[in-house]
Every structure is written in structure tokens, then in C-alpha cells.
Amino acid sequence: MVQIRNAAVAYKTLNGLICVYKPSCVSVRQVQHIIVTHLCRELNDLPGRPLEKRVEIVGPTNAPMEVKLVPNYADDPLVCGPRYIHEDIRCSWATHLGLFSSGVLLLGINDGTKLTYLLNTARPTRAFKVHGQFGKGTDTYFWNGKTVERASFGHVTRAKIDRVVAHIQAAHQKTMYELSGLHMDSQTTYDIASEGLLRPANSKLPVIYGIKCVHFDPPNFTLEIQSVNEYDKYLWTLVHDLGVQLKTVAHCTAVQCIRQGKFTLPLALLRKHWQMEHLLNNMDQCRQILEDNENLLRPKSAQLTI
Amino acid sequence: MNLSYTLRRYFIFNIKSKFNRSLSDAQNFLEVKGKQQENPLDSIRKDMSEITPYFPESFNLSAYINSSQSLQNLLHLNINLSKIEKQPHIAEKILKLDFNNDMKDHILFLKDYVDMENIGLFITKNPLILCQSIEDLQVRLNYLESKHFSADQIKQIISRNPFWLMFSTLRIDKRLGYFQQKFNLVGKEIRQLVTRQPKIITYNLHHINTNSFVIKEEMGFNDDEIKFLILNIPKLWMLHQKSLLERFNYLHNVIKIQHDAIMTHPKVLLCRNFRIKQRHLFLKSLGRAQYESIKENYVPITALYEGTDVEFCRNYGKCHIDNFNMFLKTL
């Protein structure tokens, strides 16, 4: 890592994708705001450019006039404001994460905003860990909602969960073909489909590629879900539906994104590390990942690769 | 009938006024033509240095600073003018002041109470102090002296709360009385409170009232404990009530720390909730979340908010910081 000595150099290197760990109960906008504020503060603390000089031509106009080079007070950061402000740093997210979800969040800084757009349209899969609890149903399907129903869950076993979960996954295979944008009766579709899974053509409907129960300790359980186009409320309803199909009720206690495309948890920066030094390192790592996997940004076929 | 009459009157009036105006224009034109002697293309021998281009009103102070000695002097005092211009009505007042006539005495006056390196920060926070009269400021200082504050304490009060001198003695007196009555403080204690946190006196009283309600009724501290809290961590009354209650709720109802334990380490209430939460959950996952001093494997409450994460892991988690970071990524 190069030592950053100059604010201008630092600003020019701040272009790219960063991968941060979004805590729950902090909105994506707040995350953006915190990161941009930290960046601005650290850029302003770095040594900036020298103050500009001002040419002043003084004296009566009917005699030889004097040309002077005087310091320009208007250029002082105390007068014209800090050199770097919020508006100087663009920041956009690749895929939104709900307020109560936590986990991997990709943000584009400055020129990286283009990358986030490409990533979003390429629709890489995201992996989620969805924690749920049996026995209580809420009106929002999440822990913060009002309890509307209680039911016993003694009859639920691991085998029963696995059966229902496998059924959900199979049902989504059909939507996957419908959303791929291919004609269902053509030879091309058959050829592509025989090779593996397909990407959805638009971002309208959620598609689940894989879902399995990874932890079961009644009343708590954890599902691992690989999907595209999902959103936090959809995952909550999924837990609720699971409860209903198991002849009990369930609500979601936490949603955690553990992977987006090739960006995984070990890469994600924790809240205490949202500083320029760490962010620049992280940006380098993300750039490396994007270079190694070209189809992450511009996939060539309808097949699901990541 | 009536309407058509009004319309006609209006029409005639308009024609008359237009006619008059064109007449006066013609007269003006004749006068100007009579005076005009010089060709605009001729070179002029006069001194034109006073003539400047049209300079419209600017939205910031940096437009004026190169021509204004007063503003330059303020800059040399390290005053952040870019912050002052954020409030246009204040910037307008500052622009009308002259350094030697209006500001110099104030700054010399403040110099006795505020350190020289902090005076820029002081005036940045409260530029309107330059618009107050010196006599008023002196009266407000005399009031503090009359209330038996020592010179050192006065200095601390003024330098730590730039807005103190803006309040009239009547208001300050009322507010001191309010605090004394509300928290049942004796003279010495109120002086201790004011020196410790002078901002609380000039704070929004509605906010103080709500926080008092939160601390007394919602959190359930008794009067003696409240008195202890306001004398030791008055900042509690300046926090947002919602976050304050959230912190207490987590400490008392989730971690199950009793009131008297919180009273021995009241600073735990100043720590942001997510920090306490993540440390507590980590200790819990290790099976070390045991905060009662009479049982074995005791972890003090200070572990939840003091020190860096590295120190926390070494002293209380007995593990490497990486383990803690890994744990944070499962929350």
C-alpha cells in the first residue's frame, strides 16, 4: 500500500468499488453518509494544495501602475470552506439491503458508481442467512412486528423442514425458466437449460436458486438462501410461508447477506474500519476480484455463473 | 353601466400617464444631448482607479475578504468565516462591523477569559458576541462573581460555553434557580455543576425536562441517584431521550444490570448502544458474560465501554482481535 501524502492524489485514487459490512438497524443511506463524511474529514486533514496568489494592479490610472502579487485570502479553507465536501464524493449502492438486514454491501465511490450499475444489471446471486423462530407469528413477519398468532411447534422435525424447503426450491425452478426471457419450446432454450441454471432477464420477480436449512434448534432455525432479485420483506414472507406449510407459525429474527457475487464476508469492512486507509485497501482487493472475474460485470450468456 | 364607466375612467387615466412619461423622456434626452461634449472613444487623462465594475451582493464572505481589512483580521484570529456565512443574517451583521471600532474591545475583553488559541473557535461558534455591548458582558461577568464563582471557574465557564455571555443575567438567574430547585442542589453543588458542564444551563429547557422525565420515571432512578448523576455526568441530560432510553433498556432489561451497579459506573450510559451490544454478545458467546462481582469469572461493566477493542479482547475476551472481528460479521 502506498503512503498517501497529498489530498489531491488521495482523491484521485478514490475510484472504485468497496465492500462493507452493513450492521442491522442502520440504513444504507446512513452507511453512505458515514463513509462519505469519514472520507471528507480525512481528505481535509491531509496536506492540501498551497494557497493561490492574487495579482493586484494598483495606483492611479494616469500614472505607471504597480503590479503586485499578494496572498489571496479568499482561497483560505477557513474562508471558502473545506476543500472536500459531501457533494464531491459520489456514492451509490449496487443492490439495496433493507434497514433490518445486515451483511455484505457493495458501494461505488466516484467512478465506481458505474461499476455498481453494471453489477446491478448483471444480477449476481446473493447468499443470505435467514434466522427464524417457530411458535410466534407477527403482522410484519419480522421480530419487530405485533404478535398475531401463537402455535405449538413440537411436531416440527429437521426432516420435515428439509422436505418443505426442497419443495420451495423446486417450485422456483419453474419461475427461473419463465423469467429467463427465452422461448419455452425452442431448441436454444433446451441447449442452454441443459447446461445449468439461468439468470433472470429483469429485476421484477425474486428467484431462489438454492434454499436449505443449515441450523435447526427448536424453536430457532437458520436457512441459507441463494437468490436473485430478492428483498428483505420477501425473505420474511418466505419464513412465514415455511411456518404455515409446517402447520405452525414462524417469524424472521434476522437477515444476513453473506455473499454477493464473488464478494464474501471476509472481504467486508466492519463499521470501525470505515477509514480511508482501510477503504483504499479494500478498493484494491475489489478491483482484483473484478479483474479476475470478467463475467461479474458483463456476463456473456444467459447462464448463471456466479 | 357602472362597470363600463369604471373601465373608461381607467383607460383614460392610462393614456394620460403614458403621454406624460413620453413627454418627460423627450425633455431628458434634449438635456443630455446639450451636455455631451466628449466622444466615448477619446482617451481620458483622469484618474479612474476609483471606478470599479458592478459588484452584486455575494452569497459568501470570501467575495469581500480581499478588500476588507476587518475580515482579514478576523481570519488572522483563526475564525472560520465559512461557518459564519452559513447563517446569512449573522454574516450580514458581521459585515457591518468595523474591526477597530466594534470588534477590538470585544476581543481584548474575551482574551482574559478564553485562551488565545481557542478564541477563533469561540467566535466561530458565537459570532454574535461581537454585536453585544461590552457593558452587558461585564454585567454578566459581575453576576457570576456575585454568585461566588472563583476566577478560575468563571474562565472555565466562559471558555467552555461560548453562548453563556449572550444570556441576560435575568435569564441565567432564572435558569440557575430552575436547576437548583429541580435537582435540589445547594450552592456549592450548583457551582460544581455549572463549572463541570456550563452548556447545560443554556441548553433547551424543554429537552432538560424531557430527559429528567426519562431518567426519573421511565428509568426509575430515585432523587438521590439523579442528584449523583447530574453532578457527575450532566451530559446525560443533553442526549437524545430515545437513544438514552434504548441504552438503559438494553443494560437493564437485556443484560440485567441493576440500578446500583449502573450507579457505580454511570459512564456506561454515555456509550453508544451498538458498542455495548456487540461486546456483550461476544462475551455471551464465549460464556463470559457474568457481571456480578460476588460470583466467579466476574467481568466488570467497564469492560463493555472502556478501552479499544484490542484491549477488550486481551483483557476480558482472552482471545485474538480477529476472533472478535469474525464474530462481528455474524451479527
PDB file of C-alpha atoms in Angstrom, chain B residues 52-331:
ATOM      1  CA  THR B  52     -14.882  49.511 -10.214  1.00  0.00           C
ATOM      2  CA  PRO B  53     -17.059  47.111 -12.112  1.00  0.00           C
ATOM      3  CA  TYR B  54     -20.561  46.415 -10.869  1.00  0.00           C
ATOM      4  CA  PHE B  55     -20.308  44.094  -7.891  1.00  0.00           C
ATOM      5  CA  PRO B  56     -23.565  42.389  -6.953  1.00  0.00           C
ATOM      6  CA  GLU B  57     -24.320  41.131  -3.462  1.00  0.00           C
ATOM      7  CA  SER B  58     -22.461  37.902  -2.813  1.00  0.00           C
ATOM      8  CA  PHE B  59     -23.691  34.790  -1.033  1.00  0.00           C
ATOM      9  CA  ASN B  60     -20.426  34.229   0.794  1.00  0.00           C
ATOM     10  CA  LEU B  61     -17.810  36.189   2.677  1.00  0.00           C
ATOM     11  CA  SER B  62     -14.836  35.178   0.533  1.00  0.00           C
ATOM     12  CA  ALA B  63     -16.015  37.683  -2.076  1.00  0.00           C
ATOM     13  CA  TYR B  64     -15.353  40.546   0.325  1.00  0.00           C
ATOM     14  CA  ILE B  65     -12.314  39.395   2.239  1.00  0.00           C
ATOM     15  CA  ASN B  66      -9.631  40.659  -0.158  1.00  0.00           C
ATOM     16  CA  SER B  67     -10.921  44.225   0.144  1.00  0.00           C
ATOM     17  CA  SER B  68     -11.934  44.179   3.789  1.00  0.00           C
ATOM     18  CA  GLN B  69      -9.282  44.661   6.440  1.00  0.00           C
ATOM     19  CA  SER B  70     -11.719  43.720   9.221  1.00  0.00           C
ATOM     20  CA  LEU B  71     -12.474  40.337   7.723  1.00  0.00           C
ATOM     21  CA  GLN B  72      -8.767  39.709   7.177  1.00  0.00           C
ATOM     22  CA  ASN B  73      -8.112  40.466  10.826  1.00  0.00           C
ATOM     23  CA  LEU B  74     -10.821  38.003  11.816  1.00  0.00           C
ATOM     24  CA  LEU B  75      -9.161  35.397   9.621  1.00  0.00           C
ATOM     25  CA  HIS B  76      -5.823  36.013  11.355  1.00  0.00           C
ATOM     26  CA  LEU B  77      -7.596  35.176  14.605  1.00  0.00           C
ATOM     27  CA  ASN B  78      -8.401  31.742  13.091  1.00  0.00           C
ATOM     28  CA  ILE B  79     -12.114  32.421  12.863  1.00  0.00           C
ATOM     29  CA  ASN B  80     -13.828  30.075  10.436  1.00  0.00           C
ATOM     30  CA  LEU B  81     -15.716  32.530   8.216  1.00  0.00           C
ATOM     31  CA  SER B  82     -17.115  29.747   6.057  1.00  0.00           C
ATOM     32  CA  LYS B  83     -19.112  28.561   9.053  1.00  0.00           C
ATOM     33  CA  ILE B  84     -20.370  32.047   9.865  1.00  0.00           C
ATOM     34  CA  GLU B  85     -21.670  32.613   6.350  1.00  0.00           C
ATOM     35  CA  LYS B  86     -23.893  29.539   6.673  1.00  0.00           C
ATOM     36  CA  GLN B  87     -26.281  31.807   8.613  1.00  0.00           C
ATOM     37  CA  PRO B  88     -26.812  34.792   6.313  1.00  0.00           C
ATOM     38  CA  HIS B  89     -28.427  37.031   8.940  1.00  0.00           C
ATOM     39  CA  ILE B  90     -25.335  36.695  11.149  1.00  0.00           C
ATOM     40  CA  ALA B  91     -22.947  37.216   8.246  1.00  0.00           C
ATOM     41  CA  GLU B  92     -24.801  40.419   7.385  1.00  0.00           C
ATOM     42  CA  LYS B  93     -24.315  41.746  10.909  1.00  0.00           C
ATOM     43  CA  ILE B  94     -20.625  40.827  10.963  1.00  0.00           C
ATOM     44  CA  LEU B  95     -20.050  42.591   7.635  1.00  0.00           C
ATOM     45  CA  LYS B  96     -21.375  45.848   9.042  1.00  0.00           C
ATOM     46  CA  LEU B  97     -18.835  45.851  11.912  1.00  0.00           C
ATOM     47  CA  ASP B  98     -15.506  47.610  11.786  1.00  0.00           C
ATOM     48  CA  PHE B  99     -12.555  45.871  13.394  1.00  0.00           C
ATOM     49  CA  ASN B 100     -11.028  48.804  15.247  1.00  0.00           C
ATOM     50  CA  ASN B 101     -14.264  50.421  16.382  1.00  0.00           C
ATOM     51  CA  ASP B 102     -16.552  47.469  17.077  1.00  0.00           C
ATOM     52  CA  MET B 103     -14.587  44.265  17.451  1.00  0.00           C
ATOM     53  CA  LYS B 104     -11.234  45.101  19.020  1.00  0.00           C
ATOM     54  CA  ASP B 105     -12.560  45.806  22.502  1.00  0.00           C
ATOM     55  CA  HIS B 106     -14.643  42.638  22.491  1.00  0.00           C
ATOM     56  CA  ILE B 107     -11.679  40.513  21.550  1.00  0.00           C
ATOM     57  CA  LEU B 108      -9.463  42.157  24.177  1.00  0.00           C
ATOM     58  CA  PHE B 109     -12.263  41.598  26.668  1.00  0.00           C
ATOM     59  CA  LEU B 110     -12.618  37.925  25.751  1.00  0.00           C
ATOM     60  CA  LYS B 111      -8.856  37.400  25.817  1.00  0.00           C
ATOM     61  CA  ASP B 112      -8.904  37.428  29.624  1.00  0.00           C
ATOM     62  CA  TYR B 113     -11.293  34.503  29.768  1.00  0.00           C
ATOM     63  CA  VAL B 114     -10.546  32.438  26.677  1.00  0.00           C
ATOM     64  CA  ASP B 115      -7.132  31.072  25.680  1.00  0.00           C
ATOM     65  CA  MET B 116      -5.600  32.790  22.685  1.00  0.00           C
ATOM     66  CA  GLU B 117      -5.643  29.634  20.532  1.00  0.00           C
ATOM     67  CA  ASN B 118      -9.305  28.990  21.329  1.00  0.00           C
ATOM     68  CA  ILE B 119     -10.573  32.470  20.632  1.00  0.00           C
ATOM     69  CA  GLY B 120     -11.077  31.694  16.939  1.00  0.00           C
ATOM     70  CA  LEU B 121     -13.171  28.663  17.815  1.00  0.00           C
ATOM     71  CA  PHE B 122     -15.087  30.716  20.364  1.00  0.00           C
ATOM     72  CA  ILE B 123     -16.096  33.435  17.914  1.00  0.00           C
ATOM     73  CA  THR B 124     -16.805  30.879  15.174  1.00  0.00           C
ATOM     74  CA  LYS B 125     -19.310  29.240  17.499  1.00  0.00           C
ATOM     75  CA  ASN B 126     -20.872  32.514  18.584  1.00  0.00           C
ATOM     76  CA  PRO B 127     -20.074  35.407  16.225  1.00  0.00           C
ATOM     77  CA  LEU B 128     -22.951  37.482  17.549  1.00  0.00           C
ATOM     78  CA  ILE B 129     -20.985  38.185  20.718  1.00  0.00           C
ATOM     79  CA  LEU B 130     -19.239  40.917  18.711  1.00  0.00           C
ATOM     80  CA  CYS B 131     -22.587  42.679  18.414  1.00  0.00           C
ATOM     81  CA  GLN B 132     -23.238  42.756  22.157  1.00  0.00           C
ATOM     82  CA  SER B 133     -22.259  45.795  24.170  1.00  0.00           C
ATOM     83  CA  ILE B 134     -19.222  45.475  26.429  1.00  0.00           C
ATOM     84  CA  GLU B 135     -21.166  46.809  29.404  1.00  0.00           C
ATOM     85  CA  ASP B 136     -23.662  43.977  29.101  1.00  0.00           C
ATOM     86  CA  LEU B 137     -20.893  41.407  29.004  1.00  0.00           C
ATOM     87  CA  GLN B 138     -19.280  42.995  32.056  1.00  0.00           C
ATOM     88  CA  VAL B 139     -22.569  42.924  33.933  1.00  0.00           C
ATOM     89  CA  ARG B 140     -22.983  39.235  33.146  1.00  0.00           C
ATOM     90  CA  LEU B 141     -19.477  38.539  34.440  1.00  0.00           C
ATOM     91  CA  ASN B 142     -20.123  40.556  37.572  1.00  0.00           C
ATOM     92  CA  TYR B 143     -23.195  38.453  38.139  1.00  0.00           C
ATOM     93  CA  LEU B 144     -21.049  35.315  38.169  1.00  0.00           C
ATOM     94  CA  GLU B 145     -18.653  36.963  40.606  1.00  0.00           C
ATOM     95  CA  SER B 146     -21.529  37.978  42.842  1.00  0.00           C
ATOM     96  CA  LYS B 147     -22.588  34.327  42.949  1.00  0.00           C
ATOM     97  CA  HIS B 148     -19.157  33.446  44.407  1.00  0.00           C
ATOM     98  CA  PHE B 149     -17.681  31.749  41.399  1.00  0.00           C
ATOM     99  CA  SER B 150     -13.888  31.811  41.568  1.00  0.00           C
ATOM    100  CA  ALA B 151     -11.879  33.438  38.765  1.00  0.00           C
ATOM    101  CA  ASP B 152     -10.778  30.029  37.565  1.00  0.00           C
ATOM    102  CA  GLN B 153     -14.326  28.765  37.420  1.00  0.00           C
ATOM    103  CA  ILE B 154     -15.520  31.822  35.513  1.00  0.00           C
ATOM    104  CA  LYS B 155     -12.772  31.318  32.988  1.00  0.00           C
ATOM    105  CA  GLN B 156     -13.793  27.711  32.536  1.00  0.00           C
ATOM    106  CA  ILE B 157     -17.480  28.582  32.189  1.00  0.00           C
ATOM    107  CA  ILE B 158     -16.915  31.258  29.559  1.00  0.00           C
ATOM    108  CA  SER B 159     -14.417  29.281  27.503  1.00  0.00           C
ATOM    109  CA  ARG B 160     -16.428  26.065  27.524  1.00  0.00           C
ATOM    110  CA  ASN B 161     -19.766  27.641  26.700  1.00  0.00           C
ATOM    111  CA  PRO B 162     -19.473  30.417  24.102  1.00  0.00           C
ATOM    112  CA  PHE B 163     -23.164  31.221  24.428  1.00  0.00           C
ATOM    113  CA  TRP B 164     -23.092  31.921  28.172  1.00  0.00           C
ATOM    114  CA  LEU B 165     -22.419  35.620  27.766  1.00  0.00           C
ATOM    115  CA  MET B 166     -25.336  36.009  25.354  1.00  0.00           C
ATOM    116  CA  PHE B 167     -27.846  35.295  28.096  1.00  0.00           C
ATOM    117  CA  SER B 168     -29.033  38.185  30.212  1.00  0.00           C
ATOM    118  CA  THR B 169     -28.432  37.943  33.953  1.00  0.00           C
ATOM    119  CA  LEU B 170     -32.168  37.632  34.436  1.00  0.00           C
ATOM    120  CA  ARG B 171     -32.366  34.524  32.266  1.00  0.00           C
ATOM    121  CA  ILE B 172     -29.235  32.959  33.726  1.00  0.00           C
ATOM    122  CA  ASP B 173     -30.524  33.618  37.227  1.00  0.00           C
ATOM    123  CA  LYS B 174     -33.845  32.023  36.377  1.00  0.00           C
ATOM    124  CA  ARG B 175     -32.152  29.005  34.892  1.00  0.00           C
ATOM    125  CA  LEU B 176     -29.751  28.540  37.801  1.00  0.00           C
ATOM    126  CA  GLY B 177     -32.759  28.732  40.095  1.00  0.00           C
ATOM    127  CA  TYR B 178     -34.554  26.157  37.977  1.00  0.00           C
ATOM    128  CA  PHE B 179     -31.700  23.665  38.193  1.00  0.00           C
ATOM    129  CA  GLN B 180     -31.204  24.294  41.888  1.00  0.00           C
ATOM    130  CA  GLN B 181     -34.852  23.658  42.585  1.00  0.00           C
ATOM    131  CA  LYS B 182     -35.365  20.790  40.186  1.00  0.00           C
ATOM    132  CA  PHE B 183     -32.420  18.708  41.410  1.00  0.00           C
ATOM    133  CA  ASN B 184     -32.405  20.012  44.985  1.00  0.00           C
ATOM    134  CA  LEU B 185     -28.839  21.344  44.871  1.00  0.00           C
ATOM    135  CA  VAL B 186     -27.084  23.513  47.449  1.00  0.00           C
ATOM    136  CA  GLY B 187     -24.959  26.495  46.382  1.00  0.00           C
ATOM    137  CA  LYS B 188     -21.728  24.588  46.268  1.00  0.00           C
ATOM    138  CA  GLU B 189     -23.241  21.815  44.192  1.00  0.00           C
ATOM    139  CA  ILE B 190     -24.786  24.125  41.621  1.00  0.00           C
ATOM    140  CA  ARG B 191     -21.413  25.829  41.242  1.00  0.00           C
ATOM    141  CA  GLN B 192     -19.858  22.410  40.721  1.00  0.00           C
ATOM    142  CA  LEU B 193     -22.470  21.546  38.082  1.00  0.00           C
ATOM    143  CA  VAL B 194     -22.043  24.846  36.239  1.00  0.00           C
ATOM    144  CA  THR B 195     -18.265  24.531  36.100  1.00  0.00           C
ATOM    145  CA  ARG B 196     -18.401  20.910  35.076  1.00  0.00           C
ATOM    146  CA  GLN B 197     -20.876  21.375  32.232  1.00  0.00           C
ATOM    147  CA  PRO B 198     -21.708  25.054  31.617  1.00  0.00           C
ATOM    148  CA  LYS B 199     -23.618  24.159  28.442  1.00  0.00           C
ATOM    149  CA  ILE B 200     -26.409  22.501  30.382  1.00  0.00           C
ATOM    150  CA  ILE B 201     -27.518  25.859  31.837  1.00  0.00           C
ATOM    151  CA  THR B 202     -28.076  27.429  28.431  1.00  0.00           C
ATOM    152  CA  TYR B 203     -29.491  24.221  26.938  1.00  0.00           C
ATOM    153  CA  ASN B 204     -33.054  23.914  25.722  1.00  0.00           C
ATOM    154  CA  LEU B 205     -35.101  23.647  28.911  1.00  0.00           C
ATOM    155  CA  HIS B 206     -37.768  21.542  27.264  1.00  0.00           C
ATOM    156  CA  HIS B 207     -35.091  18.988  26.419  1.00  0.00           C
ATOM    157  CA  ILE B 208     -33.811  19.007  30.012  1.00  0.00           C
ATOM    158  CA  ASN B 209     -37.341  18.482  31.234  1.00  0.00           C
ATOM    159  CA  THR B 210     -37.995  15.515  28.949  1.00  0.00           C
ATOM    160  CA  ASN B 211     -34.714  13.881  29.874  1.00  0.00           C
ATOM    161  CA  SER B 212     -35.469  14.386  33.557  1.00  0.00           C
ATOM    162  CA  PHE B 213     -38.735  12.586  32.970  1.00  0.00           C
ATOM    163  CA  VAL B 214     -36.965   9.769  31.117  1.00  0.00           C
ATOM    164  CA  ILE B 215     -34.384   9.339  33.880  1.00  0.00           C
ATOM    165  CA  LYS B 216     -36.780   9.582  36.772  1.00  0.00           C
ATOM    166  CA  GLU B 217     -39.987   7.960  35.581  1.00  0.00           C
ATOM    167  CA  GLU B 218     -39.009   5.704  32.709  1.00  0.00           C
ATOM    168  CA  MET B 219     -35.662   4.511  34.047  1.00  0.00           C
ATOM    169  CA  GLY B 220     -36.723   4.616  37.677  1.00  0.00           C
ATOM    170  CA  PHE B 221     -33.789   6.288  39.416  1.00  0.00           C
ATOM    171  CA  ASN B 222     -34.619   7.901  42.744  1.00  0.00           C
ATOM    172  CA  ASP B 223     -33.917  11.527  43.670  1.00  0.00           C
ATOM    173  CA  ASP B 224     -30.550  10.903  45.359  1.00  0.00           C
ATOM    174  CA  GLU B 225     -29.340   8.906  42.374  1.00  0.00           C
ATOM    175  CA  ILE B 226     -30.490  11.625  39.988  1.00  0.00           C
ATOM    176  CA  LYS B 227     -28.569  14.183  42.015  1.00  0.00           C
ATOM    177  CA  PHE B 228     -25.477  11.999  41.814  1.00  0.00           C
ATOM    178  CA  LEU B 229     -25.942  11.585  38.056  1.00  0.00           C
ATOM    179  CA  ILE B 230     -26.369  15.284  37.285  1.00  0.00           C
ATOM    180  CA  LEU B 231     -23.293  16.187  39.317  1.00  0.00           C
ATOM    181  CA  ASN B 232     -21.123  13.502  37.720  1.00  0.00           C
ATOM    182  CA  ILE B 233     -22.363  13.107  34.154  1.00  0.00           C
ATOM    183  CA  PRO B 234     -24.549  16.110  33.290  1.00  0.00           C
ATOM    184  CA  LYS B 235     -24.138  15.153  29.635  1.00  0.00           C
ATOM    185  CA  LEU B 236     -26.889  12.599  30.200  1.00  0.00           C
ATOM    186  CA  TRP B 237     -29.391  15.460  30.123  1.00  0.00           C
ATOM    187  CA  MET B 238     -28.150  16.637  26.747  1.00  0.00           C
ATOM    188  CA  LEU B 239     -28.523  13.300  24.957  1.00  0.00           C
ATOM    189  CA  HIS B 240     -31.464  12.391  22.799  1.00  0.00           C
ATOM    190  CA  GLN B 241     -34.083  10.838  25.024  1.00  0.00           C
ATOM    191  CA  LYS B 242     -34.800   7.978  22.681  1.00  0.00           C
ATOM    192  CA  SER B 243     -31.225   6.773  22.459  1.00  0.00           C
ATOM    193  CA  LEU B 244     -30.792   7.247  26.209  1.00  0.00           C
ATOM    194  CA  LEU B 245     -33.764   5.045  26.935  1.00  0.00           C
ATOM    195  CA  GLU B 246     -32.612   2.477  24.381  1.00  0.00           C
ATOM    196  CA  ARG B 247     -29.242   2.194  26.110  1.00  0.00           C
ATOM    197  CA  PHE B 248     -30.746   1.861  29.522  1.00  0.00           C
ATOM    198  CA  ASN B 249     -33.282  -0.633  28.262  1.00  0.00           C
ATOM    199  CA  TYR B 250     -30.570  -2.847  26.859  1.00  0.00           C
ATOM    200  CA  LEU B 251     -28.422  -2.613  30.001  1.00  0.00           C
ATOM    201  CA  HIS B 252     -31.205  -3.145  32.477  1.00  0.00           C
ATOM    202  CA  ASN B 253     -33.638  -5.465  30.737  1.00  0.00           C
ATOM    203  CA  VAL B 254     -31.390  -7.478  28.425  1.00  0.00           C
ATOM    204  CA  ILE B 255     -28.042  -7.667  30.225  1.00  0.00           C
ATOM    205  CA  LYS B 256     -29.846  -7.451  33.599  1.00  0.00           C
ATOM    206  CA  ILE B 257     -27.606  -4.920  35.267  1.00  0.00           C
ATOM    207  CA  GLN B 258     -29.297  -3.445  38.318  1.00  0.00           C
ATOM    208  CA  HIS B 259     -29.625   0.261  39.119  1.00  0.00           C
ATOM    209  CA  ASP B 260     -26.978   0.258  41.847  1.00  0.00           C
ATOM    210  CA  ALA B 261     -24.469  -1.403  39.508  1.00  0.00           C
ATOM    211  CA  ILE B 262     -25.155   1.292  36.907  1.00  0.00           C
ATOM    212  CA  MET B 263     -24.679   3.932  39.610  1.00  0.00           C
ATOM    213  CA  THR B 264     -21.164   2.675  40.352  1.00  0.00           C
ATOM    214  CA  HIS B 265     -20.229   3.023  36.660  1.00  0.00           C
ATOM    215  CA  PRO B 266     -22.611   5.710  35.371  1.00  0.00           C
ATOM    216  CA  LYS B 267     -20.440   6.364  32.311  1.00  0.00           C
ATOM    217  CA  VAL B 268     -21.809   3.181  30.783  1.00  0.00           C
ATOM    218  CA  LEU B 269     -24.862   5.259  29.848  1.00  0.00           C
ATOM    219  CA  LEU B 270     -22.720   7.535  27.695  1.00  0.00           C
ATOM    220  CA  CYS B 271     -21.553   4.712  25.439  1.00  0.00           C
ATOM    221  CA  ARG B 272     -23.416   4.105  22.203  1.00  0.00           C
ATOM    222  CA  ASN B 273     -25.730   1.137  22.342  1.00  0.00           C
ATOM    223  CA  PHE B 274     -24.219  -0.824  19.466  1.00  0.00           C
ATOM    224  CA  ARG B 275     -20.805  -0.919  21.155  1.00  0.00           C
ATOM    225  CA  ILE B 276     -22.196  -2.307  24.381  1.00  0.00           C
ATOM    226  CA  LYS B 277     -24.364  -4.707  22.444  1.00  0.00           C
ATOM    227  CA  GLN B 278     -21.599  -6.203  20.338  1.00  0.00           C
ATOM    228  CA  ARG B 279     -19.233  -6.610  23.281  1.00  0.00           C
ATOM    229  CA  HIS B 280     -21.911  -8.152  25.442  1.00  0.00           C
ATOM    230  CA  LEU B 281     -22.959 -10.588  22.726  1.00  0.00           C
ATOM    231  CA  PHE B 282     -19.337 -11.569  22.181  1.00  0.00           C
ATOM    232  CA  LEU B 283     -18.788 -12.225  25.882  1.00  0.00           C
ATOM    233  CA  LYS B 284     -22.034 -14.165  25.924  1.00  0.00           C
ATOM    234  CA  SER B 285     -20.922 -16.324  23.008  1.00  0.00           C
ATOM    235  CA  LEU B 286     -17.717 -17.059  24.943  1.00  0.00           C
ATOM    236  CA  GLY B 287     -19.725 -17.784  28.081  1.00  0.00           C
ATOM    237  CA  ARG B 288     -18.085 -14.948  29.976  1.00  0.00           C
ATOM    238  CA  ALA B 289     -20.982 -12.510  30.304  1.00  0.00           C
ATOM    239  CA  GLN B 290     -21.045 -12.542  34.106  1.00  0.00           C
ATOM    240  CA  TYR B 291     -21.258  -9.068  35.593  1.00  0.00           C
ATOM    241  CA  GLU B 292     -21.915  -9.869  39.258  1.00  0.00           C
ATOM    242  CA  SER B 293     -18.851  -9.247  41.397  1.00  0.00           C
ATOM    243  CA  ILE B 294     -19.725 -11.831  44.048  1.00  0.00           C
ATOM    244  CA  LYS B 295     -19.658 -14.774  41.632  1.00  0.00           C
ATOM    245  CA  GLU B 296     -16.615 -16.285  39.942  1.00  0.00           C
ATOM    246  CA  ASN B 297     -15.409 -15.260  36.443  1.00  0.00           C
ATOM    247  CA  TYR B 298     -16.506 -11.688  37.105  1.00  0.00           C
ATOM    248  CA  VAL B 299     -16.250  -9.226  34.244  1.00  0.00           C
ATOM    249  CA  PRO B 300     -16.609  -5.569  35.290  1.00  0.00           C
ATOM    250  CA  ILE B 301     -19.146  -3.385  33.493  1.00  0.00           C
ATOM    251  CA  THR B 302     -16.299  -1.096  32.480  1.00  0.00           C
ATOM    252  CA  ALA B 303     -15.239  -3.835  30.049  1.00  0.00           C
ATOM    253  CA  LEU B 304     -18.298  -3.009  27.954  1.00  0.00           C
ATOM    254  CA  TYR B 305     -17.320   0.555  27.146  1.00  0.00           C
ATOM    255  CA  GLU B 306     -13.729   1.320  28.144  1.00  0.00           C
ATOM    256  CA  GLY B 307     -10.656   0.869  26.012  1.00  0.00           C
ATOM    257  CA  THR B 308     -10.140  -0.209  22.438  1.00  0.00           C
ATOM    258  CA  ASP B 309     -11.377  -3.482  21.031  1.00  0.00           C
ATOM    259  CA  VAL B 310      -7.846  -4.910  21.129  1.00  0.00           C
ATOM    260  CA  GLU B 311      -7.574  -4.221  24.858  1.00  0.00           C
ATOM    261  CA  PHE B 312     -11.039  -5.625  25.412  1.00  0.00           C
ATOM    262  CA  CYS B 313     -10.157  -8.876  23.656  1.00  0.00           C
ATOM    263  CA  ARG B 314      -6.875  -9.239  25.505  1.00  0.00           C
ATOM    264  CA  ASN B 315      -8.161  -8.467  28.991  1.00  0.00           C
ATOM    265  CA  TYR B 316     -11.671  -9.835  29.051  1.00  0.00           C
ATOM    266  CA  GLY B 317     -12.203 -11.958  25.937  1.00  0.00           C
ATOM    267  CA  LYS B 318      -8.832 -13.742  26.353  1.00  0.00           C
ATOM    268  CA  CYS B 319      -8.643 -14.148  22.601  1.00  0.00           C
ATOM    269  CA  HIS B 320      -7.251 -12.531  19.481  1.00  0.00           C
ATOM    270  CA  ILE B 321      -8.905  -9.450  17.974  1.00  0.00           C
ATOM    271  CA  ASP B 322      -9.553 -11.441  14.762  1.00  0.00           C
ATOM    272  CA  ASN B 323     -11.950 -13.686  16.667  1.00  0.00           C
ATOM    273  CA  PHE B 324     -13.886 -10.632  17.763  1.00  0.00           C
ATOM    274  CA  ASN B 325     -13.980  -9.251  14.231  1.00  0.00           C
ATOM    275  CA  MET B 326     -15.140 -12.608  12.893  1.00  0.00           C
ATOM    276  CA  PHE B 327     -17.877 -12.605  15.489  1.00  0.00           C
ATOM    277  CA  LEU B 328     -18.994  -9.110  14.488  1.00  0.00           C
ATOM    278  CA  LYS B 329     -19.540 -10.357  10.959  1.00  0.00           C
ATOM    279  CA  THR B 330     -22.106 -12.865  12.170  1.00  0.00           C
ATOM    280  CA  LEU B 331     -24.344 -10.231  13.774  1.00  0.00           C
TER     281      LEU B 331
END
